[in-house]
GROMACS .gro file of C-alpha atoms in nm:
model
  151
    1MET     CA    1  -9.956  17.588  12.525
    2SER     CA    2  -9.897  17.214  12.523
    3GLU     CA    3 -10.176  16.960  12.552
    4ALA     CA    4 -10.056  16.886  12.905
    5ASP     CA    5 -10.106  17.251  12.999
    6ALA     CA    6 -10.451  17.281  12.842
    7ALA     CA    7 -10.736  17.334  13.086
    8VAL     CA    8 -10.921  17.017  13.176
    9ILE     CA    9 -11.249  17.118  13.333
   10ARG     CA   10 -11.459  16.871  13.530
   11THR     CA   11 -11.800  16.964  13.667
   12VAL     CA   12 -11.955  16.845  13.992
   13ALA     CA   13 -12.330  16.908  14.017
   14LEU     CA   14 -12.520  16.804  14.329
   15THR     CA   15 -12.871  16.889  14.445
   16THR     CA   16 -13.065  16.832  14.765
   17GLU     CA   17 -13.410  16.919  14.891
   18LEU     CA   18 -13.419  17.112  15.216
   19PRO     CA   19 -13.704  17.139  15.466
   20LEU     CA   20 -13.684  17.519  15.442
   21PRO     CA   21 -13.866  17.773  15.228
   22ALA     CA   22 -13.652  17.903  14.939
   23ASP     CA   23 -13.638  18.254  15.090
   24VAL     CA   24 -13.499  18.118  15.418
   25THR     CA   25 -13.242  17.906  15.233
   26TRP     CA   26 -13.147  18.208  15.020
   27GLN     CA   27 -13.087  18.424  15.327
   28ALA     CA   28 -12.869  18.151  15.483
   29MET     CA   29 -12.668  18.104  15.159
   30GLN     CA   30 -12.554  18.466  15.175
   31GLN     CA   31 -12.405  18.435  15.523
   32PRO     CA   32 -12.037  18.352  15.580
   33ALA     CA   33 -12.140  18.174  15.902
   34THR     CA   34 -12.343  17.928  15.693
   35PHE     CA   35 -12.042  17.857  15.472
   36LEU     CA   36 -11.828  17.797  15.781
   37TYR     CA   37 -12.097  17.571  15.929
   38VAL     CA   38 -12.143  17.348  15.621
   39VAL     CA   39 -11.768  17.281  15.587
   40ARG     CA   40 -11.706  17.248  15.964
   41GLY     CA   41 -11.548  16.917  16.055
   42LEU     CA   42 -11.360  16.884  15.726
   43LEU     CA   43 -11.235  17.232  15.645
   44ALA     CA   44 -11.190  17.572  15.803
   45PHE     CA   45 -11.134  17.908  15.638
   46PRO     CA   46 -11.036  18.137  15.928
   47ALA     CA   47 -11.031  18.444  15.702
   48LEU     CA   48 -11.413  18.450  15.738
   49ASN     CA   49 -11.432  18.386  16.113
   50GLY     CA   50 -11.643  18.650  16.286
   51ARG     CA   51 -11.777  18.793  15.960
   52THR     CA   52 -12.144  18.889  16.005
   53GLU     CA   53 -12.223  19.081  15.685
   54PRO     CA   54 -12.370  18.888  15.390
   55PHE     CA   55 -12.148  18.812  15.094
   56GLN     CA   56 -12.129  19.101  14.847
   57GLN     CA   57 -12.056  19.086  14.477
   58GLY     CA   58 -11.694  19.179  14.404
   59GLU     CA   59 -11.546  19.099  14.744
   60THR     CA   60 -11.236  18.880  14.772
   61HIS     CA   61 -11.103  18.687  15.071
   62THR     CA   62 -10.765  18.515  15.089
   63GLY     CA   63 -10.648  18.299  15.375
   64TRP     CA   64 -10.538  17.954  15.478
   65LEU     CA   65 -10.765  17.662  15.397
   66MET     CA   66 -10.730  17.422  15.690
   67LEU     CA   67 -10.798  17.048  15.669
   68PHE     CA   68 -10.974  16.921  15.982
   69HIS     CA   69 -10.928  17.275  16.121
   70VAL     CA   70 -10.559  17.218  16.200
   71LEU     CA   71 -10.361  17.116  15.892
   72PRO     CA   72 -10.290  17.407  15.654
   73LEU     CA   73 -10.363  17.292  15.298
   74HIS     CA   74 -10.282  17.609  15.106
   75ARG     CA   75 -10.358  17.978  15.076
   76HIS     CA   76 -10.703  17.997  14.920
   77THR     CA   77 -10.874  18.291  14.748
   78ILE     CA   78 -11.251  18.326  14.715
   79THR     CA   79 -11.394  18.604  14.497
   80VAL     CA   80 -11.770  18.657  14.498
   81VAL     CA   81 -11.845  18.707  14.129
   82ALA     CA   82 -12.223  18.746  14.151
   83VAL     CA   83 -12.502  18.766  14.406
   84ASP     CA   84 -12.835  18.748  14.222
   85PRO     CA   85 -13.140  18.778  14.452
   86GLN     CA   86 -13.389  18.741  14.165
   87GLN     CA   87 -13.247  18.401  14.068
   88ARG     CA   88 -13.134  18.321  14.425
   89LYS     CA   89 -12.787  18.241  14.298
   90ILE     CA   90 -12.431  18.313  14.415
   91GLU     CA   91 -12.122  18.254  14.201
   92THR     CA   92 -11.764  18.244  14.324
   93GLU     CA   93 -11.425  18.205  14.157
   94GLU     CA   94 -11.172  18.032  14.377
   95ARG     CA   95 -10.812  17.929  14.347
   96GLY     CA   96 -10.521  17.818  14.557
   97GLY     CA   97 -10.273  17.536  14.591
   98PHE     CA   98 -10.299  17.327  14.278
   99LEU     CA   99 -10.648  17.463  14.199
  100ARG     CA  100 -10.617  17.676  13.889
  101ARG     CA  101 -10.989  17.742  13.882
  102TRP     CA  102 -11.285  17.649  14.099
  103HIS     CA  103 -11.602  17.817  13.974
  104HIS     CA  104 -11.882  17.752  14.225
  105THR     CA  105 -12.249  17.828  14.164
  106LEU     CA  106 -12.487  17.797  14.460
  107ALA     CA  107 -12.857  17.819  14.379
  108VAL     CA  108 -13.192  17.761  14.545
  109GLU     CA  109 -13.544  17.731  14.407
  110PRO     CA  110 -13.877  17.668  14.574
  111VAL     CA  111 -14.027  17.320  14.562
  112THR     CA  112 -14.327  17.396  14.784
  113ASP     CA  113 -14.401  17.682  15.023
  114ALA     CA  114 -14.211  17.492  15.293
  115THR     CA  115 -13.929  17.323  15.097
  116SER     CA  116 -13.656  17.421  14.856
  117ARG     CA  117 -13.409  17.263  14.616
  118TYR     CA  118 -13.049  17.367  14.683
  119SER     CA  119 -12.775  17.298  14.429
  120ASP     CA  120 -12.399  17.327  14.405
  121THR     CA  121 -12.227  17.327  14.066
  122ILE     CA  122 -11.848  17.340  14.061
  123ASP     CA  123 -11.626  17.367  13.753
  124ILE     CA  124 -11.278  17.249  13.846
  125ASP     CA  125 -10.942  17.291  13.674
  126ALA     CA  126 -10.651  17.155  13.874
  127GLY     CA  127 -10.431  17.061  13.582
  128PRO     CA  128 -10.315  16.699  13.606
  129LEU     CA  129 -10.487  16.667  13.946
  130THR     CA  130 -10.832  16.759  13.812
  131GLY     CA  131 -10.958  16.399  13.838
  132PHE     CA  132 -10.850  16.375  14.202
  133MET     CA  133 -11.004  16.716  14.277
  134TYR     CA  134 -11.328  16.610  14.104
  135TRP     CA  135 -11.347  16.309  14.336
  136SER     CA  136 -11.257  16.523  14.641
  137ALA     CA  137 -11.509  16.794  14.550
  138THR     CA  138 -11.785  16.537  14.505
  139ALA     CA  139 -11.717  16.402  14.854
  140LEU     CA  140 -11.688  16.753  15.003
  141PHE     CA  141 -12.013  16.874  14.851
  142ARG     CA  142 -12.203  16.563  14.953
  143TYR     CA  143 -12.083  16.639  15.306
  144ARG     CA  144 -12.180  17.007  15.270
  145GLN     CA  145 -12.530  16.915  15.155
  146TRP     CA  146 -12.563  16.672  15.445
  147ARG     CA  147 -12.465  16.959  15.676
  148TRP     CA  148 -12.727  17.180  15.503
  149GLN     CA  149 -12.987  16.919  15.604
  150ARG     CA  150 -12.878  16.963  15.968
  151LEU     CA  151 -12.876  17.345  15.958
   0.00000   0.00000   0.00000
């Protein structure tokens, strides 16, 4: 493997406090409808439309990732690697287009009885486009966390 082909991983880590108890946030995190809501406006992933069951460890979904709900970006695959109710954490491995690896960890912890701290941590490898994807992911996840505030 040449140096140019070596994995360059960049990590985006963002956290926000939500006006929801941790258990309520945890329940919402597990729902595909929540995922579709927090990306709505920027992205769509029609492969999850109409899905009502919570995410389950080991499941994989592949479909078109749509920019602004109309422009197909690429075929995208999401695999749910872990759903951990004790730690209130979900991990996914994603890939598609020029994304070689997108490891996403969603987690929530209580702050008070009525509030919680929600975090997204994303490890990105997009080869020579990793820097651009780091910037894009930072913007996307700031938007997602803003949408979480509106949920």
